[in-house]
C-alpha positions as a printed NumPy array, in Angstrom:
array([[ -0.062,  -0.506,  -0.135],
       [  0.672,   3.134,  -0.053],
       [ -0.031,   6.839,   2.243],
       [ -2.545,   6.068,   3.604],
       [ -4.183,   8.841,   4.727],
       [ -4.684,   9.311,   8.385],
       [ -7.193,  10.957,  11.04 ],
       [ -6.659,  14.568,  10.494],
       [ -8.425,  14.777,   7.325],
       [-12.177,  16.036,   7.759],
       [-14.339,  14.401,   6.114],
       [-16.419,  17.224,   3.322],
       [-19.901,  18.749,   4.887],
       [-23.334,  16.384,   3.896],
       [-24.68 ,  16.188,   0.913],
       [-28.704,  16.321,  -0.712],
       [-30.641,  13.923,   0.094],
       [-31.2  ,  13.032,  -3.917],
       [-27.147,  14.115,  -5.095],
       [-26.222,  11.91 ,  -1.819],
       [-27.592,   8.658,  -3.799],
       [-25.608,   9.236,  -6.594],
       [-22.476,  10.222,  -4.699],
       [-22.828,   6.77 ,  -2.274],
       [-22.004,   4.993,  -5.508],
       [-19.648,   6.469,  -6.987],
       [-17.99 ,   6.023,  -3.88 ],
       [-18.384,   2.27 ,  -3.945],
       [-16.879,   2.274,  -7.264],
       [-14.172,   4.301,  -6.319],
       [-13.646,   2.436,  -3.363],
       [-13.205,  -1.233,  -5.901],
       [-11.099,   0.227,  -8.285],
       [ -7.97 ,   1.522,  -4.921],
       [ -8.845,  -1.953,  -4.117],
       [ -7.961,  -3.206,  -8.146],
       [ -5.452,  -0.639,  -8.135],
       [ -3.472,  -1.276,  -4.938],
       [ -3.68 ,  -5.188,  -5.285],
       [ -2.721,  -5.112,  -8.47 ],
       [  0.655,  -2.65 ,  -7.443],
       [  2.195,  -6.186,  -6.424],
       [  2.225,  -7.725,  -9.377],
       [  3.786,  -5.176, -11.117],
       [  6.105,  -4.901,  -9.031],
       [  6.997,  -9.157,  -9.516],
       [  6.827,  -8.076, -13.455],
       [  9.312,  -5.205, -13.127],
       [ 11.677,  -6.648, -11.444],
       [ 11.767,  -9.612, -13.953],
       [ 13.847,  -6.721, -15.857],
       [ 15.375,  -4.089, -13.05 ],
       [ 16.732,  -3.269, -10.597],
       [ 14.212,  -3.543,  -7.135],
       [ 15.297,  -0.213,  -6.22 ],
       [ 14.982,   1.18 ,  -9.948],
       [ 11.631,  -0.379,  -9.942],
       [ 11.468,   1.862,  -6.844],
       [ 12.352,   4.717,  -7.923],
       [ 10.023,   4.333, -11.622],
       [  7.157,   4.014,  -8.571],
       [  8.458,   7.477,  -7.385],
       [  9.094,   9.584, -10.228],
       [  6.029,   8.181, -12.362],
       [  3.242,   8.903,  -9.223],
       [  5.445,  12.404,  -8.281],
       [  4.295,  13.45 , -11.523],
       [  1.08 ,  12.628, -11.257],
       [  0.646,  14.842,  -8.133],
       [  2.777,  17.984,  -9.266],
       [ -0.386,  17.964, -12.168],
       [ -3.109,  17.484,  -9.35 ],
       [ -1.133,  20.684,  -7.561],
       [ -0.951,  22.788, -10.554],
       [ -4.607,  22.096, -11.473],
       [ -6.68 ,  22.681,  -7.845],
       [ -2.775,  25.671,  -8.203],
       [ -1.431,  24.009,  -4.81 ],
       [  1.807,  25.23 ,  -3.411],
       [  4.14 ,  22.857,  -1.906],
       [  4.535,  23.599,   1.82 ],
       [  7.014,  25.86 ,   3.548],
       [  9.655,  25.766,   6.8  ],
       [ 12.229,  23.962,   6.898],
       [ 10.796,  22.181,   9.739],
       [  8.35 ,  21.164,   7.542],
       [  9.943,  19.825,   5.158],
       [ 12.715,  18.099,   8.01 ],
       [  9.905,  16.04 ,   8.948],
       [  8.095,  14.891,   5.56 ],
       [ 11.934,  13.629,   5.436],
       [ 11.713,  11.028,   7.883],
       [  7.987,  10.503,   6.382],
       [  8.8  ,   9.452,   3.101],
       [ 11.589,   7.437,   4.131],
       [  9.894,   5.049,   6.904],
       [  6.213,   5.837,   4.094],
       [  7.783,   5.354,   0.869],
       [ 11.053,   4.958,  -0.301],
       [ 12.541,   2.265,   3.514],
       [  9.126,  -0.237,   1.961],
       [  8.681,   0.31 ,  -1.196],
       [ 12.241,  -1.043,  -1.676],
       [ 11.669,  -3.911,   0.781],
       [  8.781,  -4.989,  -0.727],
       [ 10.898,  -4.941,  -4.363],
       [ 13.317,  -6.65 ,  -3.087],
       [ 11.704,  -9.397,  -0.73 ],
       [  9.863,  -9.958,  -4.556],
       [ 12.863, -10.717,  -6.148],
       [ 12.332, -15.122,  -3.935],
       [  8.592, -14.083,  -2.265],
       [  5.556, -14.31 ,  -4.514],
       [  3.466, -11.132,  -5.427],
       [  0.641, -13.236,  -3.251],
       [  2.737, -13.912,   0.088],
       [  3.804, -10.031,  -0.584],
       [  0.061,  -9.14 ,  -0.826],
       [ -0.249, -10.783,   2.536],
       [  1.901,  -9.505,   4.486],
       [  1.099,  -6.033,   3.721],
       [ -2.203,  -7.08 ,   5.171],
       [ -1.084,  -7.27 ,   8.704],
       [  0.204,  -3.106,   8.51 ],
       [ -2.93 ,  -2.53 ,  10.763],
       [ -1.719,  -5.456,  13.522],
       [  1.811,  -3.582,  13.088],
       [ -0.705,  -0.253,  14.05 ],
       [ -2.419,  -1.077,  16.719],
       [  0.675,  -2.217,  18.728],
       [  2.665,   0.368,  18.018],
       [  0.136,   2.891,  18.409],
       [ -0.788,   1.379,  21.808],
       [  2.277,   1.861,  23.086],
       [  3.458,   5.419,  21.829],
       [ -0.099,   7.43 ,  21.131],
       [ -2.04 ,   7.908,  24.428],
       [ -6.085,   7.493,  22.826],
       [ -5.761,   4.72 ,  21.275],
       [ -6.524,   2.358,  24.882],
       [ -5.37 ,  -1.954,  24.341],
       [ -9.739,  -3.127,  24.992],
       [-10.298,  -6.822,  24.605],
       [-11.352,  -6.505,  20.876],
       [ -7.707,  -5.133,  20.34 ],
       [ -5.78 ,  -6.764,  22.164],
       [ -7.251, -10.021,  20.918],
       [ -7.02 ,  -8.554,  16.923],
       [ -3.529,  -8.555,  17.586],
       [ -3.294, -12.223,  18.635],
       [ -5.595, -13.721,  16.116],
       [ -4.018, -11.469,  13.304],
       [ -1.   , -12.509,  14.922],
       [ -2.279, -16.094,  14.133],
       [ -2.663, -15.781,  10.891],
       [  0.729, -14.703,   9.87 ],
       [  2.344, -17.577,  11.212],
       [ -0.56 , -19.813,   9.743],
       [  0.698, -18.212,   6.465],
       [  4.003, -19.176,   7.359],
       [  3.7  , -22.705,   8.201],
       [  4.966, -21.956,  11.69 ],
       [  3.387, -26.064,  12.534],
       [  5.521, -27.947,  10.206],
       [  8.654, -25.231,  11.172],
       [  8.571, -23.116,   8.159],
       [  9.503, -25.258,   5.91 ],
       [  9.978, -23.913,   2.815],
       [  9.737, -20.419,   3.558],
       [ 11.988, -18.177,   1.755],
       [ 12.667, -16.358,   5.002],
       [ 15.251, -13.352,   4.401],
       [ 11.876, -11.776,   1.034],
       [  9.564, -12.832,   3.562],
       [ 11.231, -11.002,   6.426],
       [ 12.16 ,  -7.759,   4.044],
       [  8.018,  -7.771,   3.268],
       [  7.16 ,  -7.951,   6.858],
       [  9.468,  -5.189,   8.152],
       [  8.144,  -3.093,   5.255],
       [  4.844,  -3.185,   6.101],
       [  5.775,  -2.425,   9.706],
       [  7.43 ,   0.61 ,   8.646],
       [  4.28 ,   2.094,   7.365],
       [  2.845,   2.605,  10.97 ],
       [  5.749,   3.889,  12.859],
       [  5.646,   5.974,   9.462],
       [  2.134,   7.757,  10.505],
       [  2.724,   7.759,  13.521],
       [  5.708,  10.086,  13.657],
       [  3.622,  11.718,  11.018],
       [  0.613,  11.7  ,  13.817],
       [  3.491,  13.161,  16.57 ],
       [  4.691,  16.361,  13.888],
       [  2.815,  17.669,  11.596],
       [ -0.824,  16.576,  12.848],
       [ -2.312,  20.289,  12.884],
       [ -0.708,  21.587,   9.531],
       [ -2.21 ,  24.12 ,   7.311],
       [ -0.959,  22.786,   4.366],
       [ -3.623,  20.48 ,   2.635],
       [ -2.728,  16.735,   2.319],
       [ -2.054,  16.904,  -1.063],
       [  0.153,  20.085,  -0.499],
       [  2.218,  17.149,   2.13 ],
       [  1.963,  14.133,  -0.108],
       [  3.353,  15.403,  -2.511],
       [  6.376,  17.353,  -1.613],
       [  6.984,  13.668,   0.419],
       [  6.927,  11.813,  -2.444],
       [  8.955,  14.369,  -4.146],
       [ 11.482,  13.457,  -1.452],
       [ 11.194,  10.2  ,  -0.955],
       [ 12.431,   9.567,  -5.287],
       [ 15.207,  11.864,  -4.332],
       [ 16.346,  10.927,  -1.572],
       [ 15.859,   6.651,  -4.17 ],
       [ 17.456,   8.806,  -7.008],
       [ 20.447,   9.051,  -4.161],
       [ 20.769,   5.384,  -3.357],
       [ 19.68 ,   3.601,  -7.101],
       [ 22.973,   4.678,  -8.768],
       [ 25.09 ,   4.01 ,  -5.957],
       [ 23.871,  -0.162,  -5.612],
       [ 22.896,  -0.386,  -9.592],
       [ 23.778,  -0.315, -12.6  ],
       [ 22.271,   0.54 , -15.45 ],
       [ 20.049,  -2.142, -17.254],
       [ 22.188,  -2.918, -21.108],
       [ 18.661,  -3.513, -22.649],
       [ 15.206,  -1.759, -21.183],
       [ 12.626,  -4.329, -21.506],
       [  9.686,  -3.108, -22.017],
       [  6.601,  -5.405, -20.417],
       [  8.744,  -4.408, -16.739],
       [  9.156,  -0.859, -17.886],
       [  5.89 ,  -0.156, -18.791],
       [  4.61 ,  -2.142, -15.261],
       [  6.785,   0.162, -13.71 ],
       [  4.786,   3.404, -15.533],
       [  1.37 ,   1.66 , -14.746],
       [  2.731,   1.326, -10.609],
       [  4.287,   4.311, -10.798],
       [  0.913,   5.995, -12.619],
       [ -1.74 ,   4.389, -11.451],
       [ -0.773,   2.324,  -7.938],
       [  1.1  ,   5.509,  -6.642],
       [ -0.281,   9.128,  -8.206],
       [ -4.053,   8.236,  -8.983],
       [ -4.34 ,   5.656,  -5.879],
       [ -3.031,   8.513,  -3.531],
       [ -6.33 ,  11.13 ,  -5.681],
       [ -8.805,   9.022,  -5.632],
       [ -7.95 ,   8.187,  -1.392],
       [ -7.973,  11.452,  -1.449],
       [-12.087,  12.072,  -1.98 ],
       [-12.888,   8.699,  -0.287],
       [-11.247,  10.079,   2.342],
       [-12.584,  13.089,   2.323],
       [-16.683,  12.205,   1.812],
       [-16.656,   8.894,   4.502],
       [-13.662,   9.454,   6.758],
       [ -9.825,   7.839,   6.982],
       [-12.274,   4.684,   9.162],
       [-14.11 ,   3.637,   6.321],
       [-11.505,   4.67 ,   3.743],
       [ -8.588,   2.545,   4.656],
       [-11.251,  -0.438,   4.975],
       [ -9.892,  -1.213,   1.164],
       [ -7.374,  -2.059,   2.93 ],
       [ -8.213,  -5.794,   4.515],
       [ -9.361,  -6.448,   0.011],
       [ -5.979,  -5.47 ,  -1.24 ],
       [ -4.568,  -9.269,  -0.264],
       [ -7.81 , -10.796,  -2.126],
       [ -6.878,  -8.742,  -4.97 ],
       [ -3.301,  -9.972,  -4.893],
       [ -3.604, -13.331,  -4.488],
       [ -6.408, -14.09 ,  -7.624],
       [ -3.738, -11.623,  -9.886],
       [ -1.167, -13.811,  -8.309],
       [ -2.516, -16.902,  -9.54 ],
       [ -3.997, -16.019, -12.589],
       [ -1.908, -13.891, -14.027],
       [  2.171, -14.337, -13.204],
       [  0.407, -19.245, -12.479],
       [  1.935, -18.433,  -8.407],
       [  1.292, -21.825,  -7.098],
       [ -1.123, -21.442,  -3.596],
       [ -1.272, -24.067,  -0.596],
       [ -3.992, -24.061,   2.196],
       [ -2.369, -22.109,   3.975],
       [ -2.253, -18.8  ,   2.837],
       [ -5.981, -17.936,   2.4  ],
       [ -6.384, -20.229,   5.682],
       [ -3.649, -17.62 ,   7.225],
       [ -5.366, -14.114,   5.533],
       [ -8.675, -14.343,   6.354],
       [ -7.385, -14.593,   9.728],
       [ -5.587, -12.201,   9.068],
       [ -7.484, -10.147,   7.517],
       [-10.106, -11.091,  10.642],
       [ -7.625,  -9.777,  13.51 ],
       [ -6.459,  -5.916,  11.416],
       [-10.773,  -5.234,  11.971],
       [-10.887,  -6.276,  15.404],
       [ -7.963,  -3.88 ,  16.208],
       [ -9.826,  -1.053,  14.087],
       [-13.135,  -1.181,  16.782],
       [-13.385,   1.606,  18.309],
       [-14.676,   1.354,  22.11 ],
       [-18.602,   2.549,  22.014],
       [-19.818,   6.127,  22.877],
       [-20.912,   6.131,  26.512],
       [-24.476,   7.529,  26.769]])
């Protein structure tokens, strides 16, 4: 997943009754589009790494994603944020939310199937809940959330085949994918602590964040990779699609959803991503699937859903 919007985004004003029905249908369509785009992102990463180094895949993704957001900012007449403090915090956020996890997923998919990478991505809400219980005082450890953590990580062990000693598991790639999923909530907790209440719009902040992540990869990539001797067309098209659709367009779609239905409902897309990623990996790439993978994924998603439950307000 790319950068999910956080809880400081305020919903748009309520709509009138007649337009509301049309808007609700439109929201469902956009929700489905976002699910498909992010679900297929793991397939696109896999195809991209067949022709280019992981850092090159990530850099290409960032370049094309940044271009999409730049066009959107020009269209909406948005400006990049100002202030050294803001740019300093965005530099950290760019590393934790974009440059690091996207690079880790790209490297992970050199050795693990895209289906497993998509399921590892679904553990992000579990990591987030565990970290927020420690780092954010407003997140209280209710029974259902603690139970959700336990169930979710039981699902992770099921996916990984813990009962058979993790036999056949590619440990390095799986660890990278899980670390990528852990990096997202660390980054968002940092953002909530440092940039909450910023006067800049989410589009402005995220545009700057992607620009900084692109700069970070532009420095790192030449140090660890060499220019390819030939430019494979299909992997290159996959990288272009990953950047323009899986990063740029997906973020713009998500902004609209968060503004209309709020961040909690909008982030439900996380629970559908592994379904699409698994279906795409099996149907298009021909990746194998054992019974423990879908069963474990269902357990992970059930646990993640429980961690997002909120205590009922007192009457």
